[in-house]
Amino acid sequence: MHNHLYDALMAQAKAQPAMPFARTPGKETVSRGRLADGAARFSGRLQHLGLQPGDRVMVQAEKSIAVLQLYLGTLHAGGIFVPLNTAYTASELAYFIKNAAPKLLVCDPSRRAELTGIAARACTGIHVETLGKDSRGTLTDGFGAASTLSAAPVPRGARDIAAILYTSGTTGRPKGAMLSHRALLSNSKTLVAMWCFTPGDVLIHALPIYHTHGLFVATNVALLSGAALHVLPRFDVDTVLQAMPRATAMMGVPTFYTRLLADPRLDQGRTANMRLFISGSAPLRAETHRAWEDRTGHRILERYGMTETNMNTSNPYDGKRRAGTVGPPLPDVELRILAKDGTPVATGATGMIEVRGPNVCSGYWGMPEQTAQVLRPDGWFITGDLGQCDAEGYITIVGRAKDLIISGGFNIYPAEVETEIDAIPGVLESAVIGVPHPDFGEGVVAVIVADGTAPIKKAHIQAALSERLAGFKHPKKVVFLDTLPRNTMGKVQKAELRQTYGDLFTT
Ligand code: AMP
């Protein structure tokens, strides 16, 4: 028996160990052989610590090649990799430790002492280690010793869990999506083929590696296809612009594109070597899509996915990449859009998106009730996203169902109102939310960021919208902010806005 995911991801490393895996500015290129060697060493170390197949390895550490080696080493040892957002505080980590009960927790040296105490209180027998060499008991100590090398990957099947990825938890506590070897491998294979990745590619990797986008979409696609990664610690306009002339592809969240567009150095010359710009994890405004094409000549390819399902849809590589849509479902993903009564909606009508396929997670770790709320017995996963499908099969995401506003009995889709507000001269971007209203149940609030090119007041917004939207969709209050609150993946934090402006109509 083989190790379903590890063997496939590392096939290139076995066949061509000298082939580059990652380049990091100012550092030596890491070959695939070195990547595999590091993974085998971590695997040896994990097994030496007593890791059994199915045990969890929880990691909160800054982006590095070592973390990617630890990811692969965990797979090699038959374990389950559990990466965590680096922004979580030590006290937040207590929840994850209790939920996942890892065998091993890998953290920043500065947190080791505190987390050792938290881990001891949460569960018994957790090792707390670091990747650095400046703290006692690090995971990489003794790496030179041949005894730490584990030769053969521990056998794992397609249905075994490879990783647990926590949802961002904008409502309630984060839930750990269990991703099987098959879910991760099938999705990466589909994306390699869909987006035509080859060993000739150099992919700019400026995303975090605790989220599906940077870890699975970007890293697994590069591993499988033989493409090299240009690894940047984080997104930074200067370093991304410097990387472009020698790279061929970039995967980014919409804020990457808006920030790059704000820099006059972005032009056709700088992007001449690039063949593909991909966007996802949050809605890309049609205006950004158009502005990017005007400036660079490239049409951004937008795709749609989520922690629990990997990628679901993608605009085509060859064929129409349509601004404002996330394209048709991927070849092995079934997608349906249902009305509240469970019947399919008509073409162009809005309903709840459900997906089914090998990409879908096996449920939430240790949460059978929450799993039953989203995963139907016949395999359909209820995404929580509202969307539409047009006559050509292209999907448009209308927004999260929980963001839907019901005011005076009418449904209001925030994305529709935001699109109209964003088109008003002087508006940079907006977020439309519903908050409690004594008469209407919910009242519409528009939170707006001005672009400084034209004076803008509530009256301008109301006047502009009066010609474009039915009255019940108009914001009853308008708030101006300098920036919208966003998480690291560029998603606007609507729950935070609803909390901040929750009593606008009730006090
Ligand atoms: P996460 O699990 O953090 O990756 O968040 C997944 C959610 O992000 C999805 O359920 C969508 O609401 C949203 N999302 C991802 N990609 C897109 C996209 N291209 N357009 C609009 N929303 C997106």
Short mmCIF file of C-alpha atoms in Angstrom, two decimals, residues 15 30 66 108 118 169 214 271 281 288 326 404 432 492:
data_model
loop_
_atom_site.label_atom_id
_atom_site.label_comp_id
_atom_site.label_asym_id
_atom_site.label_seq_id
_atom_site.Cartn_x
_atom_site.Cartn_y
_atom_site.Cartn_z
CA ALA A 15 12.28 11.18 -10.30
CA VAL A 30 15.58 24.53 -2.53
CA ALA A 66 10.59 24.29 6.94
CA ASP A 108 7.05 30.12 17.71
CA ILE A 118 -2.06 25.67 27.95
CA GLY A 169 -15.23 31.28 12.08
CA GLY A 214 -1.63 29.11 -0.21
CA THR A 271 3.96 41.29 -16.91
CA SER A 281 -10.95 33.60 -1.73
CA THR A 288 -10.66 45.48 -11.01
CA VAL A 326 -16.36 32.49 -10.96
CA LEU A 404 -28.57 38.33 3.17
CA VAL A 432 -23.64 46.71 2.70
CA VAL A 492 -14.50 41.99 4.37
#
